[in-house]
Amino acid sequence: ERSRIVSPATQQAVETRHSEIMEAVFGQGEYFDIEDDVADVNGNPIDIEKLKAQLAEDFKIDKVRKSFDSVGLMAEIYGTGIGEIIVKQEKEYIPATQPIPGIAGQAAIGVQERDRVSVKLKPVNPKNFLIDPNATSVEDAMGVAIEKFVSIHKVVEGMEKGIYKKVDIGPYGPDDDLEPTQELTQYQDDKVKLLTYYGLVPREYLEQLENDGEEVVDLFPEESTADKYSGLVEAIIVIANDGKLLKAEKNPYMMEDRPVVAYQDDTVPNRFWGRGTVEKAYNMQKAIDAQLRSHLDSLALTTAPMIAMDATRLPRGARFEVKPGKAILTNGNPAEILQPFKFGATSPENAATAQNFERMLLQATGTLDSQGVVSSATRDASGATMSMAMAGIIKKYKRTLTNFQEDFMIPLVKKTAFRYMQ
């Protein structure tokens, strides 16, 4: 059958870039810093140091570094890394001892329960993210929304805690675009489709909901005037299964910021969506696959033995097979009746051309494997020669790192700190 092989070149490029960037961010231990501002009144930096140490501890408990890893990987694949900042109150159990009143020198050993505010970073797949098409950033957009599937018990738990309105809700059917992986069958039962919108909505709709509790189905009235875009307020809206309003409230955060951070893997000016490694590698990946497939398809013709024969001089009803040690009957001289032949030889140039295309793919994505470094700088090269060989690659990574730092890391640390303060 025809070959369907896919070369791992793009996979290698994605993993190389991802691991390099993660190493650049997290390789030194401390991966963020908080500097005191110039206008600090008391001039004492201890308050900022304490905040930084507390944040670092909270980040460790909430596994924020692992979330960075997922966001970075999706940025390499899709071109844009997006994270949602989620604030939760969690119960925390800690072992504790308490002195027993009235009995000297004896203590009760047990577990204490306490509430802890946790701020987590949730990686968002760009396929599940919706944004105002004219926007170039999350803050610039009229609003952004995240679609996802959630277990129905989580939604019911939210209703019991008073986070969501109590509405009649049932499971949602399958939606292949939102599924986390492209498997043949997805789990269908007990899941709810949630659409969480962070952005501007008309003030009167929120007030109407607060006053009489009626659901507003039509977001904008029929008259198409500029009036409907005036008097907008920041809000959080949660809609389940495309039609049930679970939550509508004014933005509860003190800075009135949106709890979404996003960065471009490679800058595309004046556009929200960036350019990923897979997009850069796409054309060369197809070329590599075409070469490898043509090489494997030609093997089918050149490796299997073939034979030509005079059909009129074979015994009647003979089934012709080539087997080791098999006697072949012919009506006459076998040298005249049978003739083995080959369909030429498989050209070794196909594999060589595929390697050339692979080199072009590494050029397109700005990645370099260990062989590439060796070819551009000899094995026993000095440090200076090696630095020159690596300089071009490092410059390309710096652009992505700048985007990551300016658009993702700094806003995330700020927003997280504000949420803990609040």
CSV table of C-alpha atoms in Angstrom, one decimal:
chain,number,residue,atom,x,y,z
A,1,GLU,CA,0.0,0.0,0.0
A,2,ARG,CA,1.1,3.6,-0.5
A,3,SER,CA,3.3,4.9,2.3
A,4,ARG,CA,1.7,7.4,4.8
A,5,ILE,CA,4.9,8.1,6.8
A,6,VAL,CA,5.2,11.4,8.6
A,7,SER,CA,8.7,12.5,9.5
A,8,PRO,CA,9.3,13.7,13.1
A,9,ALA,CA,11.1,16.9,11.9
A,10,THR,CA,8.3,19.3,13.1
A,11,GLN,CA,8.0,17.5,16.4
A,12,GLN,CA,11.7,17.9,16.9
A,13,ALA,CA,11.6,21.6,16.1
A,14,VAL,CA,8.7,22.2,18.5
A,15,GLU,CA,10.3,20.2,21.4
A,16,THR,CA,13.7,21.9,20.8
A,17,ARG,CA,12.3,25.4,20.9
A,18,HIS,CA,10.0,24.6,23.8
A,19,SER,CA,12.8,23.0,25.9
A,20,GLU,CA,15.2,25.9,25.2
A,21,ILE,CA,12.6,28.5,26.2
A,22,MET,CA,11.6,26.7,29.4
A,23,GLU,CA,15.3,26.3,30.2
A,24,ALA,CA,15.9,30.0,29.6
A,25,VAL,CA,13.0,30.9,32.0
A,26,PHE,CA,13.4,28.3,34.7
A,27,GLY,CA,17.0,27.2,34.4
A,28,GLN,CA,18.4,29.7,37.0
A,29,GLY,CA,16.1,28.7,39.9
A,30,GLU,CA,14.2,32.0,40.5
A,31,TYR,CA,12.1,32.8,37.5
A,32,PHE,CA,10.6,36.1,38.5
A,33,ASP,CA,11.5,39.2,40.4
A,34,ILE,CA,9.6,42.0,41.9
A,35,GLU,CA,11.4,45.4,42.0
A,36,ASP,CA,10.5,48.2,44.4
A,37,ASP,CA,9.3,51.3,42.5
A,38,VAL,CA,11.3,54.6,42.6
A,39,ALA,CA,8.5,56.5,44.4
A,40,ASP,CA,8.5,54.1,47.4
A,41,VAL,CA,7.8,56.5,50.3
A,42,ASN,CA,9.5,54.7,53.2
A,43,GLY,CA,12.4,53.5,51.0
A,44,ASN,CA,12.4,50.1,52.7
A,45,PRO,CA,12.6,47.2,50.3
A,46,ILE,CA,11.6,44.5,52.8
A,47,ASP,CA,7.9,44.7,52.0
A,48,ILE,CA,8.6,43.9,48.4
A,49,GLU,CA,11.0,41.0,49.3
A,50,LYS,CA,8.3,39.5,51.6
A,51,LEU,CA,5.7,39.8,48.8
A,52,LYS,CA,8.1,38.1,46.4
A,53,ALA,CA,8.9,35.2,48.8
A,54,GLN,CA,5.2,34.7,49.5
A,55,LEU,CA,4.3,34.7,45.8
A,56,ALA,CA,7.1,32.2,45.0
A,57,GLU,CA,5.7,29.9,47.8
A,58,ASP,CA,2.2,30.2,46.5
A,59,PHE,CA,3.3,29.5,42.9
A,60,LYS,CA,5.0,26.4,44.1
A,61,ILE,CA,1.9,25.1,45.9
A,62,ASP,CA,-0.4,25.8,43.0
A,63,LYS,CA,2.0,24.2,40.4
A,64,VAL,CA,2.2,27.4,38.3
A,65,ARG,CA,5.5,26.3,36.7
A,66,LYS,CA,3.8,23.2,35.3
A,67,SER,CA,1.1,25.4,33.8
A,68,PHE,CA,3.7,27.6,32.2
A,69,ASP,CA,5.1,24.5,30.5
A,70,SER,CA,1.7,23.7,29.0
A,71,VAL,CA,1.1,27.3,27.9
A,72,GLY,CA,4.5,27.4,26.3
A,73,LEU,CA,3.9,24.1,24.4
A,74,MET,CA,0.6,25.4,23.0
A,75,ALA,CA,2.3,28.6,22.0
A,76,GLU,CA,4.8,26.6,20.0
A,77,ILE,CA,2.1,24.5,18.3
A,78,TYR,CA,-0.6,27.1,17.7
A,79,GLY,CA,1.4,30.4,17.8
A,80,THR,CA,-0.3,31.9,20.9
A,81,GLY,CA,0.0,31.0,24.5
A,82,ILE,CA,-3.1,31.7,26.6
A,83,GLY,CA,-3.7,31.3,30.4
A,84,GLU,CA,-6.7,31.9,32.5
A,85,ILE,CA,-6.2,33.1,36.1
A,86,ILE,CA,-8.6,31.3,38.4
A,87,VAL,CA,-9.2,32.2,42.1
A,88,LYS,CA,-10.5,29.5,44.4
A,89,GLN,CA,-11.0,29.1,48.1
A,90,GLU,CA,-9.7,25.6,49.0
A,91,LYS,CA,-9.7,23.7,52.3
A,92,GLU,CA,-6.3,22.8,53.5
A,93,TYR,CA,-5.6,20.2,56.1
A,94,ILE,CA,-2.4,20.4,58.3
A,95,PRO,CA,-1.2,18.1,61.1
A,96,ALA,CA,-1.3,19.9,64.4
A,97,THR,CA,-0.9,19.3,68.2
A,98,GLN,CA,-2.9,21.1,70.9
A,99,PRO,CA,-2.2,21.0,74.6
A,100,ILE,CA,-5.0,19.2,76.5
A,101,PRO,CA,-6.5,21.6,79.1
A,102,GLY,CA,-6.2,20.4,82.7
A,103,ILE,CA,-3.6,17.8,81.9
A,104,ALA,CA,-0.1,19.1,82.2
A,105,GLY,CA,2.5,17.9,79.6
A,106,GLN,CA,0.0,16.1,77.4
A,107,ALA,CA,-1.1,17.2,73.9
A,108,ALA,CA,-3.8,16.0,71.5
A,109,ILE,CA,-2.4,15.1,68.0
A,110,GLY,CA,-4.7,15.6,65.1
A,111,VAL,CA,-5.5,17.6,61.9
A,112,GLN,CA,-6.5,21.3,61.6
A,113,GLU,CA,-8.6,22.5,58.8
A,114,ARG,CA,-8.1,26.0,57.4
A,115,ASP,CA,-9.2,27.9,54.3
A,116,ARG,CA,-6.6,29.0,51.7
A,117,VAL,CA,-7.1,31.3,48.8
A,118,SER,CA,-5.4,29.7,45.8
A,119,VAL,CA,-4.7,31.6,42.5
A,120,LYS,CA,-4.1,29.1,39.7
A,121,LEU,CA,-3.0,29.5,36.1
A,122,LYS,CA,-5.1,27.3,33.7
A,123,PRO,CA,-3.7,26.7,30.3
A,124,VAL,CA,-6.2,27.5,27.5
A,125,ASN,CA,-6.1,25.8,24.1
A,126,PRO,CA,-6.3,28.6,21.5
A,127,LYS,CA,-9.0,26.5,19.7
A,128,ASN,CA,-11.3,27.0,22.7
A,129,PHE,CA,-10.5,30.8,22.9
A,130,LEU,CA,-12.7,33.5,21.4
A,131,ILE,CA,-11.7,37.1,21.0
A,132,ASP,CA,-13.1,40.3,19.4
A,133,PRO,CA,-11.7,40.0,15.8
A,134,ASN,CA,-10.5,43.6,15.7
A,135,ALA,CA,-8.4,43.3,18.9
A,136,THR,CA,-4.7,43.0,19.1
A,137,SER,CA,-4.6,42.2,22.9
A,138,VAL,CA,-6.8,40.9,25.7
A,139,GLU,CA,-7.1,44.4,27.2
A,140,ASP,CA,-7.9,46.0,23.8
A,141,ALA,CA,-10.8,43.6,23.0
A,142,MET,CA,-14.4,44.3,23.8
A,143,GLY,CA,-14.3,41.0,25.5
A,144,VAL,CA,-12.8,37.5,25.4
A,145,ALA,CA,-14.4,34.1,26.0
A,146,ILE,CA,-13.3,30.6,26.9
A,147,GLU,CA,-15.3,27.6,25.9
A,148,LYS,CA,-14.7,24.3,27.7
A,149,PHE,CA,-16.3,21.1,28.8
A,150,VAL,CA,-16.8,20.7,32.6
A,151,SER,CA,-18.1,17.7,34.6
A,152,ILE,CA,-21.7,18.2,35.5
A,153,HIS,CA,-21.0,17.6,39.2
A,154,LYS,CA,-18.6,20.7,39.3
A,155,VAL,CA,-21.4,22.9,37.9
A,156,VAL,CA,-23.9,21.5,40.5
A,157,GLU,CA,-21.4,22.1,43.3
A,158,GLY,CA,-21.0,25.7,42.1
A,159,MET,CA,-24.8,26.1,42.3
A,160,GLU,CA,-24.9,24.7,45.8
A,161,LYS,CA,-22.2,27.1,46.9
A,162,GLY,CA,-24.0,30.0,45.4
A,163,ILE,CA,-21.4,30.7,42.7
A,164,TYR,CA,-23.9,29.9,39.9
A,165,LYS,CA,-27.6,30.5,39.6
A,166,LYS,CA,-29.8,27.5,40.1
A,167,VAL,CA,-31.0,26.5,36.6
A,168,ASP,CA,-32.1,23.2,35.2
A,169,ILE,CA,-29.1,21.8,33.4
A,170,GLY,CA,-28.4,18.6,31.6
A,171,PRO,CA,-25.4,17.1,29.8
A,172,TYR,CA,-24.3,18.6,26.5
A,173,GLY,CA,-23.8,16.6,23.3
A,174,PRO,CA,-20.4,16.0,21.6
A,175,ASP,CA,-18.4,18.9,20.0
A,176,ASP,CA,-15.4,17.7,18.2
A,177,ASP,CA,-13.8,21.2,17.9
A,178,LEU,CA,-13.7,21.6,21.7
A,179,GLU,CA,-12.4,18.1,22.6
A,180,PRO,CA,-8.9,18.0,24.2
A,181,THR,CA,-7.6,15.3,21.8
A,182,GLN,CA,-8.5,14.1,18.4
A,183,GLU,CA,-9.5,10.6,19.3
A,184,LEU,CA,-12.0,8.5,17.4
A,185,THR,CA,-14.4,8.3,20.3
A,186,GLN,CA,-14.8,10.9,23.1
A,187,TYR,CA,-16.5,10.4,26.4
A,188,GLN,CA,-20.0,11.8,26.0
A,189,ASP,CA,-21.8,11.6,29.3
A,190,ASP,CA,-22.2,14.0,32.2
A,191,LYS,CA,-20.4,17.0,30.8
A,192,VAL,CA,-21.5,20.6,30.4
A,193,LYS,CA,-20.3,23.1,27.9
A,194,LEU,CA,-19.3,26.3,29.7
A,195,LEU,CA,-18.7,29.6,28.0
A,196,THR,CA,-17.0,32.1,30.3
A,197,TYR,CA,-17.0,35.7,29.0
A,198,TYR,CA,-14.8,38.4,30.4
A,199,GLY,CA,-15.5,41.8,28.9
A,200,LEU,CA,-17.8,44.7,28.4
A,201,VAL,CA,-21.6,44.4,28.6
A,202,PRO,CA,-24.3,47.2,28.8
A,203,ARG,CA,-24.8,48.3,32.4
A,204,GLU,CA,-28.6,48.2,32.2
A,205,TYR,CA,-28.7,44.5,31.5
A,206,LEU,CA,-26.7,43.7,34.6
A,207,GLU,CA,-28.8,46.0,36.6
A,208,GLN,CA,-32.0,44.5,35.2
A,209,LEU,CA,-30.7,41.0,36.3
A,210,GLU,CA,-29.9,42.2,39.8
A,211,ASN,CA,-33.2,43.9,40.2
A,212,ASP,CA,-35.8,41.4,39.0
A,213,GLY,CA,-33.7,38.3,38.4
A,214,GLU,CA,-35.1,37.8,34.9
A,215,GLU,CA,-32.8,36.4,32.2
A,216,VAL,CA,-32.0,38.7,29.3
A,217,VAL,CA,-32.0,36.6,26.1
A,218,ASP,CA,-31.4,39.4,23.5
A,219,LEU,CA,-28.1,41.1,24.3
A,220,PHE,CA,-28.7,44.1,22.0
A,221,PRO,CA,-32.1,45.6,21.0
A,222,GLU,CA,-33.0,45.9,17.3
A,223,GLU,CA,-32.1,49.6,16.8
A,224,SER,CA,-28.6,49.7,15.5
A,225,THR,CA,-27.3,52.9,17.0
A,226,ALA,CA,-24.1,53.8,18.8
A,227,ASP,CA,-26.1,54.0,22.0
A,228,LYS,CA,-25.8,50.3,22.6
A,229,TYR,CA,-22.0,50.6,22.9
A,230,SER,CA,-22.2,53.4,25.5
A,231,GLY,CA,-22.5,52.7,29.2
A,232,LEU,CA,-20.6,49.5,29.1
A,233,VAL,CA,-19.1,47.9,32.2
A,234,GLU,CA,-16.6,45.1,32.8
A,235,ALA,CA,-18.4,41.9,33.7
A,236,ILE,CA,-18.0,38.1,34.0
A,237,ILE,CA,-20.7,36.1,32.3
A,238,VAL,CA,-21.0,32.3,32.4
A,239,ILE,CA,-23.3,30.5,30.0
A,240,ALA,CA,-23.9,26.7,30.1
A,241,ASN,CA,-24.9,24.6,27.1
A,242,ASP,CA,-25.3,27.6,24.8
A,243,GLY,CA,-28.5,28.8,26.5
A,244,LYS,CA,-28.5,28.8,30.3
A,245,LEU,CA,-27.2,31.8,32.2
A,246,LEU,CA,-25.3,30.6,35.2
A,247,LYS,CA,-23.7,33.8,36.3
A,248,ALA,CA,-23.7,37.5,35.4
A,249,GLU,CA,-21.9,40.0,37.6
A,250,LYS,CA,-19.7,43.1,37.4
A,251,ASN,CA,-16.0,42.4,37.4
A,252,PRO,CA,-15.3,41.6,41.1
A,253,TYR,CA,-11.5,42.3,40.9
A,254,MET,CA,-10.3,45.5,42.5
A,255,MET,CA,-8.1,46.5,39.5
A,256,GLU,CA,-11.0,45.7,37.1
A,257,ASP,CA,-8.6,43.7,35.0
A,258,ARG,CA,-9.5,40.6,32.9
A,259,PRO,CA,-8.1,37.3,34.3
A,260,VAL,CA,-6.6,36.2,31.0
A,261,VAL,CA,-3.0,36.6,29.9
A,262,ALA,CA,-1.7,35.8,26.4
A,263,TYR,CA,1.5,36.1,24.3
A,264,GLN,CA,2.6,35.5,20.8
A,265,ASP,CA,5.3,32.9,20.1
A,266,ASP,CA,6.5,34.8,17.1
A,267,THR,CA,5.3,38.4,16.7
A,268,VAL,CA,2.7,39.2,14.0
A,269,PRO,CA,2.3,43.0,14.3
A,270,ASN,CA,-1.2,44.4,14.9
A,271,ARG,CA,-2.7,41.0,15.3
A,272,PHE,CA,-3.7,39.0,18.4
A,273,TRP,CA,-2.8,35.6,17.0
A,274,GLY,CA,0.9,34.8,16.7
A,275,ARG,CA,2.9,32.5,14.5
A,276,GLY,CA,3.9,29.1,15.9
A,277,THR,CA,6.7,26.7,15.0
A,278,VAL,CA,4.3,24.3,13.3
A,279,GLU,CA,3.1,27.1,10.9
A,280,LYS,CA,6.7,27.9,10.0
A,281,ALA,CA,7.6,24.3,9.4
A,282,TYR,CA,4.4,23.3,7.5
A,283,ASN,CA,5.7,23.6,3.9
A,284,MET,CA,9.0,21.9,4.5
A,285,GLN,CA,7.3,19.2,6.5
A,286,LYS,CA,5.1,18.4,3.5
A,287,ALA,CA,8.2,18.3,1.3
A,288,ILE,CA,10.1,16.0,3.6
A,289,ASP,CA,7.1,13.7,3.8
A,290,ALA,CA,6.7,13.7,0.0
A,291,GLN,CA,10.4,12.6,-0.5
A,292,LEU,CA,10.3,9.9,2.2
A,293,ARG,CA,7.0,8.5,0.8
A,294,SER,CA,8.2,8.4,-2.7
A,295,HIS,CA,11.4,6.6,-1.5
A,296,LEU,CA,9.3,4.0,0.4
A,297,ASP,CA,6.8,3.6,-2.5
A,298,SER,CA,9.6,2.8,-4.9
A,299,LEU,CA,10.9,0.1,-2.6
A,300,ALA,CA,7.7,-1.8,-3.2
A,301,LEU,CA,8.7,-2.2,-6.9
A,302,THR,CA,12.4,-2.6,-6.5
A,303,THR,CA,12.7,-5.0,-3.6
A,304,ALA,CA,10.1,-7.7,-4.4
A,305,PRO,CA,11.4,-10.2,-7.1
A,306,MET,CA,9.4,-10.1,-10.4
A,307,ILE,CA,9.4,-12.5,-13.3
A,308,ALA,CA,8.2,-12.4,-16.9
A,309,MET,CA,7.0,-15.6,-18.7
A,310,ASP,CA,5.6,-17.0,-21.9
A,311,ALA,CA,2.1,-17.9,-20.8
A,312,THR,CA,1.5,-20.2,-23.8
A,313,ARG,CA,4.3,-22.5,-22.8
A,314,LEU,CA,3.3,-23.1,-19.2
A,315,PRO,CA,1.4,-26.3,-18.3
A,316,ARG,CA,-2.4,-25.9,-18.3
A,317,GLY,CA,-3.8,-24.6,-15.0
A,318,ALA,CA,-0.3,-23.9,-13.5
A,319,ARG,CA,-0.3,-21.4,-10.6
A,320,PHE,CA,3.0,-19.6,-10.8
A,321,GLU,CA,4.8,-18.9,-7.4
A,322,VAL,CA,8.4,-18.3,-6.6
A,323,LYS,CA,9.5,-20.3,-3.5
A,324,PRO,CA,12.9,-21.6,-2.3
A,325,GLY,CA,13.5,-25.1,-3.6
A,326,LYS,CA,10.3,-25.1,-5.8
A,327,ALA,CA,10.3,-27.1,-9.1
A,328,ILE,CA,8.8,-25.0,-12.0
A,329,LEU,CA,7.3,-27.0,-14.9
A,330,THR,CA,7.5,-25.5,-18.4
A,331,ASN,CA,6.7,-26.8,-21.9
A,332,GLY,CA,10.2,-26.3,-23.4
A,333,ASN,CA,13.5,-24.7,-22.4
A,334,PRO,CA,13.0,-22.7,-19.1
A,335,ALA,CA,15.7,-20.3,-20.2
A,336,GLU,CA,13.5,-19.2,-23.1
A,337,ILE,CA,10.2,-19.2,-21.2
A,338,LEU,CA,11.1,-17.5,-17.8
A,339,GLN,CA,13.0,-14.3,-17.3
A,340,PRO,CA,13.5,-12.6,-13.9
A,341,PHE,CA,13.7,-8.8,-14.1
A,342,LYS,CA,14.0,-5.8,-11.8
A,343,PHE,CA,12.2,-2.5,-12.0
A,344,GLY,CA,15.4,-0.6,-11.8
A,345,ALA,CA,16.9,0.4,-8.4
A,346,THR,CA,15.6,2.7,-5.6
A,347,SER,CA,17.5,6.0,-6.0
A,348,PRO,CA,19.4,7.0,-2.8
A,349,GLU,CA,18.9,10.6,-3.8
A,350,ASN,CA,15.3,10.6,-2.3
A,351,ALA,CA,16.6,10.1,1.3
A,352,ALA,CA,19.4,12.7,0.7
A,353,THR,CA,16.9,15.3,-0.6
A,354,ALA,CA,14.7,14.6,2.4
A,355,GLN,CA,17.7,15.4,4.6
A,356,ASN,CA,18.2,18.7,2.7
A,357,PHE,CA,14.6,19.6,3.2
A,358,GLU,CA,15.0,18.8,6.9
A,359,ARG,CA,17.9,21.3,7.0
A,360,MET,CA,15.6,23.9,5.4
A,361,LEU,CA,12.9,23.1,8.1
A,362,LEU,CA,15.4,23.8,10.8
A,363,GLN,CA,16.2,27.1,9.1
A,364,ALA,CA,12.6,28.0,8.8
A,365,THR,CA,11.9,27.3,12.5
A,366,GLY,CA,15.1,28.8,13.8
A,367,THR,CA,15.9,25.5,15.6
A,368,LEU,CA,19.1,23.5,15.4
A,369,ASP,CA,19.8,20.0,16.5
A,370,SER,CA,23.2,18.8,17.8
A,371,GLN,CA,24.3,17.7,14.3
A,372,GLY,CA,23.6,21.3,13.0
A,373,VAL,CA,25.9,22.8,15.6
A,374,VAL,CA,28.7,20.3,14.8
A,375,SER,CA,28.5,21.1,11.1
A,376,SER,CA,28.7,24.9,11.6
A,377,ALA,CA,31.4,24.6,14.2
A,378,THR,CA,33.9,21.8,14.4
A,379,ARG,CA,33.9,19.4,17.3
A,380,ASP,CA,37.1,20.8,18.9
A,381,ALA,CA,36.0,24.4,18.3
A,382,SER,CA,36.9,27.0,20.9
A,383,GLY,CA,34.2,28.7,23.0
A,384,ALA,CA,34.3,31.8,20.8
A,385,THR,CA,33.6,29.8,17.6
A,386,MET,CA,30.8,27.9,19.3
A,387,SER,CA,29.3,31.2,20.5
A,388,MET,CA,29.3,32.5,17.0
A,389,ALA,CA,27.6,29.3,15.7
A,390,MET,CA,24.9,29.6,18.4
A,391,ALA,CA,24.5,33.4,18.2
A,392,GLY,CA,21.9,33.4,15.4
A,393,ILE,CA,19.7,30.8,17.1
A,394,ILE,CA,19.8,32.6,20.5
A,395,LYS,CA,18.7,35.9,18.9
A,396,LYS,CA,15.6,34.2,17.5
A,397,TYR,CA,14.8,32.8,21.0
A,398,LYS,CA,15.2,36.2,22.6
A,399,ARG,CA,12.3,37.6,20.5
A,400,THR,CA,10.0,34.9,21.9
A,401,LEU,CA,11.4,35.4,25.4
A,402,THR,CA,10.7,39.1,25.2
A,403,ASN,CA,7.1,38.5,24.2
A,404,PHE,CA,6.7,35.9,27.0
A,405,GLN,CA,8.1,38.2,29.6
A,406,GLU,CA,6.3,41.5,28.6
A,407,ASP,CA,2.9,40.0,27.6
A,408,PHE,CA,2.6,37.0,29.9
A,409,MET,CA,5.0,36.7,32.9
A,410,ILE,CA,4.9,40.3,34.2
A,411,PRO,CA,1.1,40.7,33.8
A,412,LEU,CA,0.6,37.3,35.4
A,413,VAL,CA,2.8,38.1,38.5
A,414,LYS,CA,1.0,41.5,38.8
A,415,LYS,CA,-2.5,40.1,38.5
A,416,THR,CA,-1.8,37.2,40.9
A,417,ALA,CA,-0.3,39.6,43.5
A,418,PHE,CA,-3.4,41.9,43.2
A,419,ARG,CA,-5.7,38.9,43.7
A,420,TYR,CA,-3.9,37.7,46.8
A,421,MET,CA,-3.9,41.3,48.2
A,422,GLN,CA,-7.7,41.5,47.6
